[in-house]
CSV table of C-alpha atoms in Angstrom, one decimal:
chain,number,residue,atom,x,y,z
A,1,MET,CA,0.0,0.0,0.0
A,2,ASN,CA,2.7,2.5,1.0
A,3,ARG,CA,4.8,1.6,-2.0
A,4,ALA,CA,1.9,2.2,-4.3
A,5,PHE,CA,1.2,5.5,-2.6
A,6,PHE,CA,4.8,6.7,-2.9
A,7,SER,CA,4.8,5.7,-6.6
A,8,VAL,CA,1.8,7.9,-7.2
A,9,VAL,CA,3.3,10.8,-5.3
A,10,LYS,CA,6.6,10.4,-7.2
A,11,ALA,CA,4.8,10.4,-10.5
A,12,PHE,CA,2.8,13.5,-9.5
A,13,PHE,CA,5.9,15.4,-8.6
A,14,ILE,CA,7.7,14.4,-11.9
A,15,ALA,CA,4.7,15.7,-13.8
A,16,VAL,CA,4.7,19.0,-11.9
A,17,VAL,CA,8.4,19.5,-12.5
A,18,ALA,CA,7.9,18.8,-16.2
A,19,LEU,CA,5.0,21.2,-16.5
A,20,SER,CA,7.0,23.9,-14.6
A,21,THR,CA,10.0,23.4,-16.9
A,22,ALA,CA,7.9,23.7,-20.0
A,23,ALA,CA,6.1,26.8,-18.7
A,24,HIS,CA,9.4,28.4,-17.9
A,25,ALA,CA,10.8,27.7,-21.3
A,26,ALA,CA,7.7,29.2,-22.9
A,27,ASP,CA,8.1,32.3,-20.9
A,28,GLU,CA,11.7,32.8,-21.9
A,29,PRO,CA,12.1,35.6,-24.5
A,30,LYS,CA,12.7,34.3,-28.0
A,31,ALA,CA,15.8,35.4,-29.8
A,32,ALA,CA,15.1,38.4,-32.0
A,33,PRO,CA,15.5,37.8,-35.8
A,34,ALA,CA,18.7,38.9,-37.2
A,35,LYS,CA,18.6,42.5,-38.5
A,36,ALA,CA,19.1,43.0,-42.2
A,37,ASP,CA,22.7,44.0,-43.1
A,38,PRO,CA,22.7,46.4,-46.1
A,39,ALA,CA,26.5,46.2,-46.4
A,40,LYS,CA,26.3,42.4,-46.9
A,41,GLY,CA,23.5,43.0,-49.3
A,42,GLU,CA,25.6,45.4,-51.4
A,43,ALA,CA,28.4,42.9,-51.5
A,44,LEU,CA,26.2,40.1,-52.8
A,45,TYR,CA,24.3,42.4,-55.1
A,46,THR,CA,27.6,43.8,-56.6
A,47,ASN,CA,29.8,40.7,-56.7
A,48,GLY,CA,27.5,37.7,-56.5
A,49,ASP,CA,28.9,34.5,-55.0
A,50,PRO,CA,30.8,32.6,-57.7
A,51,ALA,CA,31.4,29.6,-55.3
A,52,ARG,CA,27.7,29.1,-55.2
A,53,ASN,CA,27.0,30.1,-58.8
A,54,ILE,CA,25.1,33.2,-57.7
A,55,THR,CA,25.3,35.8,-60.4
A,56,ALA,CA,25.8,39.4,-59.4
A,57,CYS,CA,22.5,41.3,-59.4
A,58,ILE,CA,24.2,44.3,-60.8
A,59,SER,CA,24.8,42.6,-64.1
A,60,CYS,CA,21.1,42.8,-64.9
A,61,HIS,CA,19.7,45.4,-62.6
A,62,GLY,CA,22.5,48.0,-62.8
A,63,ALA,CA,24.6,49.8,-60.2
A,64,ALA,CA,22.5,50.6,-57.1
A,65,GLY,CA,19.4,49.1,-58.8
A,66,ALA,CA,19.3,51.7,-61.6
A,67,SER,CA,18.7,49.3,-64.4
A,68,THR,CA,19.3,50.6,-67.9
A,69,ILE,CA,17.8,47.5,-69.6
A,70,SER,CA,14.1,48.1,-70.2
A,71,ALA,CA,13.2,44.5,-69.7
A,72,ASN,CA,14.8,44.4,-66.3
A,73,PRO,CA,13.2,46.4,-63.5
A,74,LYS,CA,14.7,49.3,-61.7
A,75,LEU,CA,15.1,48.3,-58.0
A,76,GLY,CA,16.7,51.3,-56.4
A,77,GLY,CA,14.4,52.8,-53.7
A,78,GLN,CA,12.0,49.8,-53.8
A,79,HIS,CA,10.5,48.8,-50.5
A,80,ASP,CA,12.5,46.2,-48.8
A,81,ALA,CA,9.5,44.1,-47.7
A,82,TYR,CA,8.3,44.0,-51.4
A,83,ILE,CA,11.7,42.9,-52.7
A,84,HIS,CA,12.0,40.2,-50.0
A,85,LYS,CA,8.5,39.0,-50.9
A,86,GLN,CA,9.3,38.8,-54.6
A,87,LEU,CA,12.5,36.9,-54.0
A,88,THR,CA,10.6,34.5,-51.8
A,89,ASN,CA,8.0,34.0,-54.4
A,90,PHE,CA,10.6,33.3,-57.1
A,91,GLN,CA,11.7,30.4,-54.9
A,92,GLY,CA,8.2,28.8,-55.3
A,93,ALA,CA,5.6,28.4,-57.9
A,94,ASP,CA,3.8,31.8,-57.5
A,95,ARG,CA,6.3,33.7,-59.7
A,96,ASN,CA,8.2,31.6,-62.1
A,97,ASN,CA,11.0,33.2,-64.2
A,98,PRO,CA,13.8,31.3,-66.0
A,99,ILE,CA,16.5,33.6,-64.7
A,100,MET,CA,15.3,34.8,-61.3
A,101,SER,CA,13.8,31.5,-60.0
A,102,PRO,CA,17.1,29.5,-60.1
A,103,LEU,CA,19.0,32.4,-58.6
A,104,ALA,CA,16.5,33.1,-55.8
A,105,LYS,CA,16.6,29.4,-54.8
A,106,LEU,CA,20.3,29.7,-54.0
A,107,LEU,CA,19.7,32.6,-51.5
A,108,THR,CA,19.1,32.2,-47.8
A,109,ASP,CA,16.3,34.2,-46.2
A,110,ASP,CA,18.9,36.5,-44.5
A,111,GLU,CA,20.6,37.1,-47.8
A,112,MET,CA,17.4,38.1,-49.4
A,113,LYS,CA,16.7,40.5,-46.6
A,114,ASN,CA,20.2,42.0,-46.9
A,115,ILE,CA,19.8,42.6,-50.6
A,116,ALA,CA,16.4,44.1,-50.0
A,117,ALA,CA,17.7,46.4,-47.3
A,118,TYR,CA,20.5,47.6,-49.6
A,119,LEU,CA,18.2,48.4,-52.5
A,120,ASN,CA,15.7,50.1,-50.3
A,121,ALA,CA,18.4,52.6,-49.3
A,122,GLN,CA,19.3,53.5,-52.8
A,123,PRO,CA,17.9,56.4,-54.7
A,124,ALA,CA,15.1,55.7,-57.2
A,125,LYS,CA,16.1,56.4,-60.8
A,126,PRO,CA,13.6,58.6,-62.6
A,127,GLY,CA,12.2,57.8,-66.0
A,128,ALA,CA,10.1,59.5,-68.6
A,129,ALA,CA,6.9,59.0,-70.6
A,130,LYS,CA,7.6,58.6,-74.3
A,131,ASP,CA,4.3,58.4,-76.1
A,132,LYS,CA,2.5,61.8,-76.1
A,133,ASP,CA,-0.4,60.3,-77.9
A,134,THR,CA,-1.4,58.0,-75.0
A,135,LEU,CA,-0.4,60.3,-72.2
A,136,ALA,CA,-4.0,61.5,-71.5
A,137,LEU,CA,-5.3,57.9,-71.4
A,138,GLY,CA,-2.5,56.7,-69.2
A,139,LYS,CA,-3.1,59.6,-66.8
A,140,LYS,CA,-6.8,58.9,-66.7
A,141,ILE,CA,-6.3,55.2,-65.9
A,142,TYR,CA,-3.7,55.8,-63.3
A,143,ARG,CA,-5.6,58.6,-61.5
A,144,GLY,CA,-9.2,57.6,-62.1
A,145,GLY,CA,-9.2,54.0,-63.2
A,146,ILE,CA,-11.7,52.7,-65.9
A,147,ALA,CA,-15.1,52.9,-64.3
A,148,GLU,CA,-17.0,51.0,-67.0
A,149,LYS,CA,-14.6,48.0,-66.5
A,150,SER,CA,-14.4,48.3,-62.8
A,151,VAL,CA,-10.7,49.0,-62.9
A,152,PRO,CA,-9.7,51.0,-59.9
A,153,ALA,CA,-7.3,54.0,-60.0
A,154,CYS,CA,-3.7,52.8,-59.7
A,155,ALA,CA,-3.0,55.8,-57.5
A,156,GLY,CA,-5.2,54.4,-54.8
A,157,CYS,CA,-2.6,51.7,-54.0
A,158,HIS,CA,0.6,53.0,-55.5
A,159,SER,CA,0.1,56.6,-54.5
A,160,PRO,CA,-0.3,59.6,-56.7
A,161,ASN,CA,3.5,59.9,-57.5
A,162,GLY,CA,4.0,56.1,-57.8
A,163,ALA,CA,6.0,55.8,-54.6
A,164,GLY,CA,3.7,53.0,-53.3
A,165,ILE,CA,3.0,52.2,-49.7
A,166,PRO,CA,5.9,50.4,-47.8
A,167,ALA,CA,5.2,46.8,-46.9
A,168,GLN,CA,2.0,46.8,-48.9
A,169,PHE,CA,2.3,48.1,-52.5
A,170,PRO,CA,5.5,48.6,-54.5
A,171,ARG,CA,7.1,51.7,-55.9
A,172,ILE,CA,6.3,51.8,-59.6
A,173,GLY,CA,7.0,55.5,-60.5
A,174,GLY,CA,9.8,55.8,-63.0
A,175,GLN,CA,9.7,52.1,-63.9
A,176,HIS,CA,10.6,51.0,-67.4
A,177,GLN,CA,7.6,50.9,-69.7
A,178,ASP,CA,8.6,47.6,-71.2
A,179,TYR,CA,8.9,45.9,-67.8
A,180,THR,CA,5.5,47.3,-66.6
A,181,VAL,CA,3.8,46.1,-69.8
A,182,ALA,CA,5.3,42.7,-69.4
A,183,GLU,CA,4.3,42.3,-65.8
A,184,LEU,CA,0.7,43.5,-66.3
A,185,THR,CA,0.5,41.1,-69.3
A,186,ASN,CA,1.8,38.3,-67.1
A,187,PHE,CA,-0.8,39.1,-64.4
A,188,ARG,CA,-3.5,39.0,-67.1
A,189,SER,CA,-2.5,35.7,-68.6
A,190,GLY,CA,-1.9,34.0,-65.2
A,191,ALA,CA,1.8,33.6,-65.9
A,192,ARG,CA,2.4,35.6,-62.7
A,193,LYS,CA,0.3,34.3,-59.8
A,194,ASN,CA,1.6,36.3,-56.7
A,195,GLY,CA,-0.9,39.2,-56.9
A,196,PRO,CA,-4.5,38.2,-57.0
A,197,MET,CA,-5.7,41.8,-56.9
A,198,MET,CA,-3.5,42.7,-59.9
A,199,THR,CA,-4.6,39.6,-61.8
A,200,THR,CA,-8.2,40.6,-61.5
A,201,ILE,CA,-7.4,44.2,-62.6
A,202,ALA,CA,-5.1,43.3,-65.5
A,203,LYS,CA,-7.7,40.9,-66.9
A,204,ARG,CA,-10.0,43.8,-67.4
A,205,MET,CA,-7.5,45.9,-69.4
A,206,SER,CA,-6.8,45.9,-73.1
A,207,ASP,CA,-3.3,45.9,-74.6
A,208,ASP,CA,-3.6,49.6,-75.4
A,209,GLU,CA,-4.7,50.5,-71.9
A,210,ILE,CA,-1.8,48.6,-70.4
A,211,LYS,CA,0.7,50.3,-72.7
A,212,ALA,CA,-0.8,53.7,-72.0
A,213,VAL,CA,-0.7,53.4,-68.2
A,214,ALA,CA,2.8,51.8,-68.3
A,215,ASP,CA,4.1,54.8,-70.3
A,216,TYR,CA,2.5,57.3,-67.9
A,217,ILE,CA,3.9,55.4,-64.9
A,218,ALA,CA,7.4,55.7,-66.3
A,219,GLY,CA,7.2,59.5,-66.1
A,220,LEU,CA,6.0,59.7,-62.5
A,221,LYS,CA,8.4,61.2,-60.0
């Protein structure tokens, strides 16, 4: 009888100690995530990592993200949260690209955050609208949308000057026309899947409307 009693008491105390230890561990503060390091981001952006077959970002996106190739986006001044999200999406199926997807898969999460922090700190390179014949239409769509097609004004999310809203909507002002046209077209076709709102909007737009608003966006400052 006594042996059984002590066995029960022993088991009870073991359980209490285990619960106490678990509760104490849960109360301990968790380590803060590593802060992004723009200097490391710049090094990887500028030099890549040949040992891991990581091409330098600068070769396609230009010094400080000021791309001079119209098919490649300008990244200087882009919100770090947006860049990090896109690189993460390139690692999966939501945004497939024959160049960016393989490269993104070689990066760690910290490296993506470092690159994003570096680019966020760079000045945005301005652009210019080129087609005066579509300027009025592009302005109308960007500022007022297309009411008859339920296309909202781009300015509502991307701000009147195209600066976007950090952590929510990207900076698009000054972006290359060709790149913006390509991405809106990809949203429309479903080739790009990481922006449900943009997919819905782009599907309601014609080629001419996409080209007009893309040209207007290029001139925003």
